Coordinates of C-alpha atoms in Angstrom, one line a residue:
Chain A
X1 CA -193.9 -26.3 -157.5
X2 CA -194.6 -25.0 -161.0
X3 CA -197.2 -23.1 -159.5
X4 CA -194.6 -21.0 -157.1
X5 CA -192.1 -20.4 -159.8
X6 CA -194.9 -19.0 -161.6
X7 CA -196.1 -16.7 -158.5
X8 CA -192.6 -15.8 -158.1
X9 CA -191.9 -14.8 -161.8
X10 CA -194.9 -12.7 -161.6
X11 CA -194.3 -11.1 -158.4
X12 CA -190.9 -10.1 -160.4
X13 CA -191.9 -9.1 -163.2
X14 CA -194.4 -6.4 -161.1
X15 CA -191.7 -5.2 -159.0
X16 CA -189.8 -4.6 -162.0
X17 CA -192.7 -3.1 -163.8
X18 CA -192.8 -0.9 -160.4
X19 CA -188.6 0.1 -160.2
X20 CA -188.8 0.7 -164.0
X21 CA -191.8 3.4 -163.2
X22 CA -190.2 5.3 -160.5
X23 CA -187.7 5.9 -163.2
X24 CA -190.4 7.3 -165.4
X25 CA -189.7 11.2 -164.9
X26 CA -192.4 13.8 -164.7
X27 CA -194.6 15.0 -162.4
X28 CA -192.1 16.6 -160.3
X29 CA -191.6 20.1 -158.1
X30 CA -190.4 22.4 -161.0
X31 CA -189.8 25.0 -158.5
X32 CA -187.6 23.0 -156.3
X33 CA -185.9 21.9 -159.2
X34 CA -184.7 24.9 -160.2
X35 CA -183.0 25.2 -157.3
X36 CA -181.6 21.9 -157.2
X37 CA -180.6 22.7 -161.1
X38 CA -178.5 25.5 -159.7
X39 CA -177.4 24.2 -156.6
X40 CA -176.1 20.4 -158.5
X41 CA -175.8 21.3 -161.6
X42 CA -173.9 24.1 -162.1
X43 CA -171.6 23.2 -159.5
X44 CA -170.2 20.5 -162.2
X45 CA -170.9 23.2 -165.5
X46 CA -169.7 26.3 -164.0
X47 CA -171.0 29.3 -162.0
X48 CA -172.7 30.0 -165.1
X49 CA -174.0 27.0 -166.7
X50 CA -173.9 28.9 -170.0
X51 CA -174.0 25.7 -172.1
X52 CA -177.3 24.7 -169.6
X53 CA -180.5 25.9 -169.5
X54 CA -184.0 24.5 -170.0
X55 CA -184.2 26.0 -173.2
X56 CA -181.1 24.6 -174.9
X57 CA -183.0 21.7 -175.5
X58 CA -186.7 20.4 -176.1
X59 CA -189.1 18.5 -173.9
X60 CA -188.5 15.3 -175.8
X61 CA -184.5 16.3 -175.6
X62 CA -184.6 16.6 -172.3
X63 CA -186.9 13.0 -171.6
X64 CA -184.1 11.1 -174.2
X65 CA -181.3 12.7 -172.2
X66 CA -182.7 11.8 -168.5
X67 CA -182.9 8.2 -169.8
X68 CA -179.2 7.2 -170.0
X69 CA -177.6 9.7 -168.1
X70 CA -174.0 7.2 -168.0
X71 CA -172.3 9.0 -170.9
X72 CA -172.2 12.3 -170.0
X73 CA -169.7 14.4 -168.5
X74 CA -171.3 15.5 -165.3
X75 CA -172.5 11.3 -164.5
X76 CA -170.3 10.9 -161.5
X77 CA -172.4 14.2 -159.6
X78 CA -175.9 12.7 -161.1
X79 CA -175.0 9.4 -159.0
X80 CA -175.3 11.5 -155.6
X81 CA -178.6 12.7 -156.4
X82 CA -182.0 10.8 -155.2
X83 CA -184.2 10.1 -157.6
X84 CA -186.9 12.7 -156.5
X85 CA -184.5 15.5 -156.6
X86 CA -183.5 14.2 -160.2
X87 CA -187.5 14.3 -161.1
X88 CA -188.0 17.8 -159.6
X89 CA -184.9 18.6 -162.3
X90 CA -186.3 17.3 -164.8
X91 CA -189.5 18.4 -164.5
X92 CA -188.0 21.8 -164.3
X93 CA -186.2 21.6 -167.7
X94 CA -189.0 19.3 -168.9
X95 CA -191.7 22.5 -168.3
X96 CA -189.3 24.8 -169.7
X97 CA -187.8 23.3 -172.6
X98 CA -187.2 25.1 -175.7
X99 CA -190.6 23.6 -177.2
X100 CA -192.5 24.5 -173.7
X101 CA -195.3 26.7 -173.3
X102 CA -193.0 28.8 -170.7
X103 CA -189.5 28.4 -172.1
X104 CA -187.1 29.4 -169.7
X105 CA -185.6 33.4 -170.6
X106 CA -181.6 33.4 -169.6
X107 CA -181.7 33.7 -166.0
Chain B
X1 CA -229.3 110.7 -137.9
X2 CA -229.6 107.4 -139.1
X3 CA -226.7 108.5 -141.3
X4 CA -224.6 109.0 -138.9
X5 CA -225.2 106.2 -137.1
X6 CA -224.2 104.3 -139.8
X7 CA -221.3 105.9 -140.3
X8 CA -220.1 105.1 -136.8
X9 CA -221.3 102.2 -137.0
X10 CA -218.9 101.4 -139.8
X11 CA -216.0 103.4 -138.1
X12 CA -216.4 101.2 -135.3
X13 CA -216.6 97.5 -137.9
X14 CA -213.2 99.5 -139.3
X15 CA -211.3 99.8 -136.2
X16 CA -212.6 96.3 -135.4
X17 CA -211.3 94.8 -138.1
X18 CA -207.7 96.8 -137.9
X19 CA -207.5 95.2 -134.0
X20 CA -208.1 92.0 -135.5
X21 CA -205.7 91.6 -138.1
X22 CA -203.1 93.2 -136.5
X23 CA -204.1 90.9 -133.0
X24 CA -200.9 87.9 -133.8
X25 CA -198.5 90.8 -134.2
X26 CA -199.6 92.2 -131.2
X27 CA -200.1 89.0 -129.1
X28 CA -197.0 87.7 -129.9
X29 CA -195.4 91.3 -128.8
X30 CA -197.0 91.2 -125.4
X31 CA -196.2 87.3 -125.2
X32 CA -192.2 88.3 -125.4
X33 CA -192.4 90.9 -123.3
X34 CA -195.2 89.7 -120.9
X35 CA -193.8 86.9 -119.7
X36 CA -191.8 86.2 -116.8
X37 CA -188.3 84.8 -117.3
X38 CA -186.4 82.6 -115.0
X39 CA -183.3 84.3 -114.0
X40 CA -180.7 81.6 -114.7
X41 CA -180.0 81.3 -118.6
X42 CA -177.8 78.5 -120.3
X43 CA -176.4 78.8 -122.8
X44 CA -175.4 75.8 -125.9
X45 CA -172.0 75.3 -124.7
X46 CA -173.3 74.2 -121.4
X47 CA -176.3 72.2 -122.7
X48 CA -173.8 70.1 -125.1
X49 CA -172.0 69.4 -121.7
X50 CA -175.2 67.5 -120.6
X51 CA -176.7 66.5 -123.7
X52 CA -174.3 63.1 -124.4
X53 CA -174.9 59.5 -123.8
X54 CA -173.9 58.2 -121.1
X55 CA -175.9 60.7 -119.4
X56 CA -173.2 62.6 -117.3
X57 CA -174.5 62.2 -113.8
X58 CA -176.2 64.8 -111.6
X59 CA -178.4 66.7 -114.5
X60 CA -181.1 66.3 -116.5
X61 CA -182.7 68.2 -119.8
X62 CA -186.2 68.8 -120.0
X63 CA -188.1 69.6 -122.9
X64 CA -191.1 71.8 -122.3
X65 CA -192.9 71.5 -125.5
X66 CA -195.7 69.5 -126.1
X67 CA -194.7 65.6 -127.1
X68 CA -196.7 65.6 -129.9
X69 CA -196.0 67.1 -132.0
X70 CA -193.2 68.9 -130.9
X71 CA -190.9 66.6 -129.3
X72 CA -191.2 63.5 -131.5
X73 CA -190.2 65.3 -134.1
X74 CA -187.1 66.3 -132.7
X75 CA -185.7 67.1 -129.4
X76 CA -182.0 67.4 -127.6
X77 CA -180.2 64.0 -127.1
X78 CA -181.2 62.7 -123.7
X79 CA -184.0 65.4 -122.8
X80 CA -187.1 64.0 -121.5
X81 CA -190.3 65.0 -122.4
X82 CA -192.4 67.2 -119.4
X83 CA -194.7 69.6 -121.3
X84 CA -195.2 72.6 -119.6
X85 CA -199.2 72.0 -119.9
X86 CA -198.2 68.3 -117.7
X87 CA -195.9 69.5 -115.5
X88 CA -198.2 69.3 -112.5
X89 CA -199.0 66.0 -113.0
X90 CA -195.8 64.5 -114.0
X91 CA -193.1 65.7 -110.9
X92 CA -192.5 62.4 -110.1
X93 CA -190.3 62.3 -114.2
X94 CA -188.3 64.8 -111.8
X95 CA -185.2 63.4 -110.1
X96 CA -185.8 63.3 -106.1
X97 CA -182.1 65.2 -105.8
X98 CA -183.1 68.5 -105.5
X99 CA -180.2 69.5 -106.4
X100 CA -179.8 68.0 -109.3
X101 CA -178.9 70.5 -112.8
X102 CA -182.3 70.9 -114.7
X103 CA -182.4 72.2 -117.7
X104 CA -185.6 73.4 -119.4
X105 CA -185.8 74.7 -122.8
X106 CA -188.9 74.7 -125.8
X107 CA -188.9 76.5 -128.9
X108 CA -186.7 79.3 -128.5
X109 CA -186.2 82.9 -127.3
X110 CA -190.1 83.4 -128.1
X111 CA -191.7 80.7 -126.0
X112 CA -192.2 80.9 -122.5
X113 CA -193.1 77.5 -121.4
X114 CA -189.4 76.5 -120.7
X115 CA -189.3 79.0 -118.1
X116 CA -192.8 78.5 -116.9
X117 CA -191.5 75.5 -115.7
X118 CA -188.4 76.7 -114.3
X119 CA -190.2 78.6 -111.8
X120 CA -192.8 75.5 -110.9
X121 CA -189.3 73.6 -110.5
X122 CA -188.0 76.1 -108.5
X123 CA -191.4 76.1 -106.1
X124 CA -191.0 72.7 -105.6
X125 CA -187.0 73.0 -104.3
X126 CA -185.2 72.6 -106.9
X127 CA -181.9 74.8 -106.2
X128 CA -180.4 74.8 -109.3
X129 CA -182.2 75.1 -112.5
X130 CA -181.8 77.0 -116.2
X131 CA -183.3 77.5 -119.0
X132 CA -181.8 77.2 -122.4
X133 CA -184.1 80.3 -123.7
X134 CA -183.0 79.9 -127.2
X135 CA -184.1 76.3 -127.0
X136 CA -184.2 73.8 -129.6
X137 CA -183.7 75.9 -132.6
X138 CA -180.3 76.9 -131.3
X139 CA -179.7 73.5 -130.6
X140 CA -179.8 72.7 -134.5
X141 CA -178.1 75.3 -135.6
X142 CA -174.8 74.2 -133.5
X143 CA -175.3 70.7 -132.6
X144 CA -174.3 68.0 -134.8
X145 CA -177.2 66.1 -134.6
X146 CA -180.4 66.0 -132.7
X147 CA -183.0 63.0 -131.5
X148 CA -186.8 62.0 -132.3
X149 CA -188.9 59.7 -131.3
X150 CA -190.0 56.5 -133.0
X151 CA -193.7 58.0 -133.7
X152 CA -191.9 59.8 -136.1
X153 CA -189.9 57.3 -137.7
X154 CA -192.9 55.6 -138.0
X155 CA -194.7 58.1 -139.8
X156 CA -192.1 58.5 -142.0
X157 CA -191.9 54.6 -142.9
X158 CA -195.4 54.5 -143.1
X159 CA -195.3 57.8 -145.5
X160 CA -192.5 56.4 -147.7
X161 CA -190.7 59.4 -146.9
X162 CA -186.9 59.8 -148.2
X163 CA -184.4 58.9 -145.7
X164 CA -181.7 56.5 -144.3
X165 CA -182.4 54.5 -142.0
X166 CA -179.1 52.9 -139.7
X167 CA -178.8 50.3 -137.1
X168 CA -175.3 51.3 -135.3
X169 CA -175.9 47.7 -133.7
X170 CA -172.9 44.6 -134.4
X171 CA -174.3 43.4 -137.7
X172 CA -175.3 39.6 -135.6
X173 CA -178.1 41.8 -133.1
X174 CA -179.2 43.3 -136.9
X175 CA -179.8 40.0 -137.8
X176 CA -181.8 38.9 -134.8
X177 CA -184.5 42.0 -135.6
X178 CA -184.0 45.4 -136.6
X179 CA -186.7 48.4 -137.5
X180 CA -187.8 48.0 -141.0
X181 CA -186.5 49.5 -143.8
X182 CA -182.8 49.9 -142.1
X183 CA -179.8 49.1 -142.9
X184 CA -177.0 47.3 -141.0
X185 CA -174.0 49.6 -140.2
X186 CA -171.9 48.8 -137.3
X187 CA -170.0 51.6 -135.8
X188 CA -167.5 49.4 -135.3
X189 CA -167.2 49.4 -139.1
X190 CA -168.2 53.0 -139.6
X191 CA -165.3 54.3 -141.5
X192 CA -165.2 51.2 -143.6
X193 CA -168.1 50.9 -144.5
X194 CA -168.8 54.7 -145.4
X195 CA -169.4 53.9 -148.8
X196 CA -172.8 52.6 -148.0
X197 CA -174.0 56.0 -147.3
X198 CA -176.1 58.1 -150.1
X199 CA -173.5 60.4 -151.5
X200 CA -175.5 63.6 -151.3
X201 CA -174.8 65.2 -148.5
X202 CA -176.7 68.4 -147.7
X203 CA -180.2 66.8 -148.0
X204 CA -180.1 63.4 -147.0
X205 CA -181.8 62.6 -143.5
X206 CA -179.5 60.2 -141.8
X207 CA -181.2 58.6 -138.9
X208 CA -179.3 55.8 -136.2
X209 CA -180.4 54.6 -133.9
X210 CA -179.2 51.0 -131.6
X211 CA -179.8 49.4 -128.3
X212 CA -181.9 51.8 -126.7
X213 CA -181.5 54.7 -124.3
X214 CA -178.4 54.2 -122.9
X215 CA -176.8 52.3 -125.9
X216 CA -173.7 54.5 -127.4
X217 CA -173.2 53.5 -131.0
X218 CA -176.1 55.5 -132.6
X219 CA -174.7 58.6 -130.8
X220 CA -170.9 58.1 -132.2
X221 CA -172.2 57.2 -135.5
X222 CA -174.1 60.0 -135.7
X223 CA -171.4 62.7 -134.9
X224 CA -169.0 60.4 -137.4
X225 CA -171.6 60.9 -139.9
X226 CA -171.8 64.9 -139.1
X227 CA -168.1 65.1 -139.5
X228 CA -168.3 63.3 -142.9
X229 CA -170.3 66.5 -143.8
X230 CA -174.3 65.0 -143.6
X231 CA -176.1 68.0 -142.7
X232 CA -179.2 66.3 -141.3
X233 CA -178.0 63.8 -139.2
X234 CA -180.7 62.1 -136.2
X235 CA -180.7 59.7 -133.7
X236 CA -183.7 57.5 -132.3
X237 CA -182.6 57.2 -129.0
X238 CA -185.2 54.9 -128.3
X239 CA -183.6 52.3 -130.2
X240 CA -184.5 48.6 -131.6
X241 CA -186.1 48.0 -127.6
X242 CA -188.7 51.0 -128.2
X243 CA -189.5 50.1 -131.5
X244 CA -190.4 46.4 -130.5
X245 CA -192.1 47.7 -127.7
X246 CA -194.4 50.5 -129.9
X247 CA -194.6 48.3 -132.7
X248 CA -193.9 44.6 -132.3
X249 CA -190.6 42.7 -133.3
X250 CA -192.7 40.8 -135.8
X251 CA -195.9 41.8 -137.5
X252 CA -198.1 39.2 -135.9
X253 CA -199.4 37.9 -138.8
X254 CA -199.6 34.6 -139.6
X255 CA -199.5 33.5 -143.2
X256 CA -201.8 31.2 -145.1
X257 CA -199.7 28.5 -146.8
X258 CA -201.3 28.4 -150.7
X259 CA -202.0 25.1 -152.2
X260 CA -198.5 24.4 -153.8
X261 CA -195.3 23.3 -151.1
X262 CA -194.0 26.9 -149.8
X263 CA -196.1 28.9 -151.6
X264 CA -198.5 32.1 -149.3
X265 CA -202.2 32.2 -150.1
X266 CA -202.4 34.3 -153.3
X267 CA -205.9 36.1 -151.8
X268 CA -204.1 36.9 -148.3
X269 CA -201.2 38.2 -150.0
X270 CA -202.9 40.6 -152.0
X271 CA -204.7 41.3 -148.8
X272 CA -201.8 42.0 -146.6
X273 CA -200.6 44.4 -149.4
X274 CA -203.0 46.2 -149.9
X275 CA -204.2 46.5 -145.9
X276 CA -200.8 46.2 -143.8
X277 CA -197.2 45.6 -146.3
X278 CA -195.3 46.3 -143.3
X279 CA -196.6 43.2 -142.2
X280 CA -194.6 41.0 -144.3
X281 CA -191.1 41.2 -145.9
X282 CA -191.8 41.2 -149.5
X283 CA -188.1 40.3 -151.4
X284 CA -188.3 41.2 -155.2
X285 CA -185.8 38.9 -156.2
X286 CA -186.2 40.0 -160.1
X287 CA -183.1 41.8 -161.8
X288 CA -182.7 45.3 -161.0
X289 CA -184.1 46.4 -164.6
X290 CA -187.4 44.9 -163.9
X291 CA -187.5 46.0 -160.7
X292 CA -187.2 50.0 -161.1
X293 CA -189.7 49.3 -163.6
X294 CA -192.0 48.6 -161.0
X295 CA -192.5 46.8 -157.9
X296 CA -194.9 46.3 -155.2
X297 CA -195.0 48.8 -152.2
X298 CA -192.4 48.3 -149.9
X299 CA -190.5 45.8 -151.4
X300 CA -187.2 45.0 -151.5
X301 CA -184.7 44.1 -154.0
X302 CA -183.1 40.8 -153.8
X303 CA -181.8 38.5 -156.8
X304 CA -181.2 34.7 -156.2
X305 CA -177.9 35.6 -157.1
X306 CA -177.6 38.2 -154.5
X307 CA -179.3 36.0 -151.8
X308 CA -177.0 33.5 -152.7
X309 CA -174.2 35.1 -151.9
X310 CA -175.5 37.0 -148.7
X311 CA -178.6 34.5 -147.2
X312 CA -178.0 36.2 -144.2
X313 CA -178.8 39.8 -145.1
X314 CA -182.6 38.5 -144.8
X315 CA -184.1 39.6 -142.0
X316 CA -186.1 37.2 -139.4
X317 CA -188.8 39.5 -137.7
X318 CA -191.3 39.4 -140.3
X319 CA -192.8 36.8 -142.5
X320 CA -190.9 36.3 -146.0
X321 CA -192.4 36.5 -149.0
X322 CA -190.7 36.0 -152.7
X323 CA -192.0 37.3 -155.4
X324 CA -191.1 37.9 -159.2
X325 CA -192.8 37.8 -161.9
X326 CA -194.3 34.0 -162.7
X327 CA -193.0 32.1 -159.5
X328 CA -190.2 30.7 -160.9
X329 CA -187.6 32.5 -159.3
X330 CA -189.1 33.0 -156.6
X331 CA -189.6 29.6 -156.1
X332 CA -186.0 28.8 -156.5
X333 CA -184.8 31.4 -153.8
X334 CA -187.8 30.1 -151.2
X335 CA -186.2 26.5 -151.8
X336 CA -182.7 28.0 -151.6
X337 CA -183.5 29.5 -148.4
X338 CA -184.7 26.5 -146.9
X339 CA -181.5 25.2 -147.5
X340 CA -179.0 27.8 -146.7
X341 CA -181.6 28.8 -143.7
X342 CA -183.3 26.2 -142.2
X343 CA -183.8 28.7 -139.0
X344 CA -186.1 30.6 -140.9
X345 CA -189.6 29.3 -140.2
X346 CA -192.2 31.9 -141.7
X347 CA -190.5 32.2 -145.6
X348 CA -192.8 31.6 -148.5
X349 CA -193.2 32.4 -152.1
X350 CA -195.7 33.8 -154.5
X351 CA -197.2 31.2 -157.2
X352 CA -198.6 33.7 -159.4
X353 CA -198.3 35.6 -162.6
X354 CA -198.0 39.0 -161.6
X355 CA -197.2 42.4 -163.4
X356 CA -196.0 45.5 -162.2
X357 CA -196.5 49.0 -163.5
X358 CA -194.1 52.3 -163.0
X359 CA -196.9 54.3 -161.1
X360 CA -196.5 51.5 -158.3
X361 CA -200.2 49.6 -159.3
X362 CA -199.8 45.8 -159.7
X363 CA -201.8 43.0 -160.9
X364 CA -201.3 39.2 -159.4
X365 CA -203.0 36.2 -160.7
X366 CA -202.6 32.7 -159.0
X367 CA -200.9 30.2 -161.3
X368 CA -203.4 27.2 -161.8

């Protein structure tokens, strides 16, 4: 008996380990999330987005941010999303943060 | 003696060489005069009569020039091509009603093959023929436009010549396939949508063209655009039909996906550019600025924005290929038109960094 409630609190504690990874962002289609960033996000900021772009912010702005997403304003369109289309986004404003390599010009 | 000899000799070179430069003037003299002409003249107001689509019934034009090069590049609407030198061997392009109207005519008052004809016509029983002796020239001078053939059109996509290109077609057909490099307006829409047309007037070689031979709309565009004032104002009679049928709807080729999702093979890209850009649809989908600063051959101006708006001003014939300047963009527009165009099978983009110069050179780099 002890030995099942032990096989069952491990087999938790991986699938946990496992939901709590798919969350991990990165690694993601940056291209395609540039087109999801336009196509769901700016449908919530405006045509323009003007206070959105990759480089308003930096990478690890941009990591902080995509961990507790229930404060801001936009929330209620983030819960539509799957999570792989939220990755590809991130990964977009992720590769082209302020701090990137590439940092996104203003188109 | 020997002298004297000489000096004949020379007299003789002299006299020679007088004959021979004065031998075109001379020929061309004799030609006028030598040669026979058919009784039976028209004259333009009678051709014009004829020379409409749809072909009034009981006539036919015939242009007695050679097709190449003389009749692709322009010929009277309707004629059809039977050059003087083929006549023999192409009666049966005659229509079997001898007395039908034919109506020959080449290069003008000078050129005798239009009446050459006449009489062969007239041996086989033909009862009533003329000839338009001042021939095509005349035509141009009074008509308000004239045809030519696709070989020519052709040559002048291939060329990157300077002209407009017009498909008189309902903007839908233009969707299905069109001839590169044209635009879509319908001559349903002709006076509203004017404004598309280059403002310069006097220069600017307007071409339409539609359905085919016995489609209208190029013709009614064309004398629309005339009347607007264009001076050089064409019609490819043979239409979207003849170019698929000389040329292909699509280019045939089949494009190499790259390693990343959507993405073309950077290596057979630069390939088909340098070897066969009609083969693909490059879209440029940069901002304007960038792109008149230069951009690869034959490509076309697009932003995301823009495609956005219009997806469906993309054309389905050819393979698609984005391109700007890293990948991003055009990335984002290949993704978009998944979405917005899922019917759209061959689209991909270019994952590269590339650069473009004014003088139209290029260099592309896959993106690791």
């Amino acid at each position: 008996m002890k030995r099942k409630a032990i096989i069952f609190t491990g087999a938790l504690l991986l699938t946990l380990a496992a939901v709590s990874m798919a969350f991990a962002f990165g690694g993601g289609n940056g291209r395609k999330g540039k087109f999801l960033y336009r196509k769901s996000c700016r449908s919530c900021h405006g045509k323009t987005a003007s206070d959105l772009s990759p480089a308003t912010k930096t990478q690890a702005e941009w990591t902080a941010l995509f961990k507790d997403v229930s404060k801001l304003p936009c929330n209620k369109e983030w819960q539509g999303l799957p999570d792989k289309d939220l990755n590809d986004i991130f990964t977009y404003l992720h590769d082209y943060a302020k701090d990137s390599p590439t940092p996104a010009k203003c188109s | 003696m020997l002298a004297r000899k000489n000096i004949s000799m020379l007299g003789a070179l002299l006299t020679c060489l007088a004959i021979l430069a004065s031998y075109p003037a001379i020929s061309q003299a004799e030609e006028a005069k030598s040669f026979k002409k058919y009784p039976a003249i028209a004259d333009y107001s009678l051709v014009a009569k004829y020379a409409k689509v749809p072909k009034p019934k009981g006539a036919m034009i015939i242009d007695s020039r050679p097709y190449k090069p003389k009749y692709v590049a322009g010929y009277i609407p309707t004629a059809v091509s039977i050059p003087a030198s083929q006549f023999d061997k192409m009666t049966d392009q005659l229509p079997s009603d001898k007395g039908t109207l034919l109506i020959f005519y080449c290069g003008g008052l000078k050129c005798p093959l239009s009446h050459k004809s006449a009489f062969k016509a007239q041996a086989l029983g033909y009862t009533n023929i003329k000839v338009y002796a001042k021939g095509f020239p005349d035509w141009k001078k009074h008509a308000p436009y004239y045809s030519v053939g696709l070989e020519t059109l052709n040559k002048m996509l291939a060329d990157g010549d300077d002209y407009m290109l017009v498909d008189a077609r309902p903007h839908k057909k233009f969707l299905k396939g069109a001839i590169p490099s044209s635009i879509s307006i319908p001559d349903r829409l002709f006076a509203q949508k004017r404004g598309l047309l280059p403002t310069e007037k006097k220069n600017t070689m307007l071409i339409y063209y539609c359905g085919g031979y016995k489609c209208l709309l190029s013709h009614k565009s064309a004398i629309k655009a005339r009347a607007l004032g264009y001076r050089k104002v064409m019609v490819a009679e043979a239409g979207y039909p003849g170019w698929k049928e000389m040329y292909g709807a699509g280019s045939g080729m089949v494009v190499q996906a790259g390693e990343v999702e959507g993405s073309i093979d950077v290596e057979q890209f630069k390939k088909a550019l340098s070897e066969n850009p009609e083969a693909m649809q490059v879209i440029d989908v940069r901002d304007p600025a960038e792109f008149s600063d230069g951009h690869l051959p034959g490509a076309v101006n697009m932003t995301v924005d823009q495609i956005e708006k219009n997806p469906e001003a993309i054309a389905s014939d050819k393979p698609v290929v984005f391109v700007c300047s890293t990948g991003a963009r055009s990335g984002e527009a290949y993704y978009m038109i998944r979405e917005m165009r899922p019917e759209l099978e061959e689209v991909f983009y270019l994952e590269a960094e590339c650069s473009y110069n004014p003088d139209g050179s290029y260099d592309i780099k896959p993106n690791k």
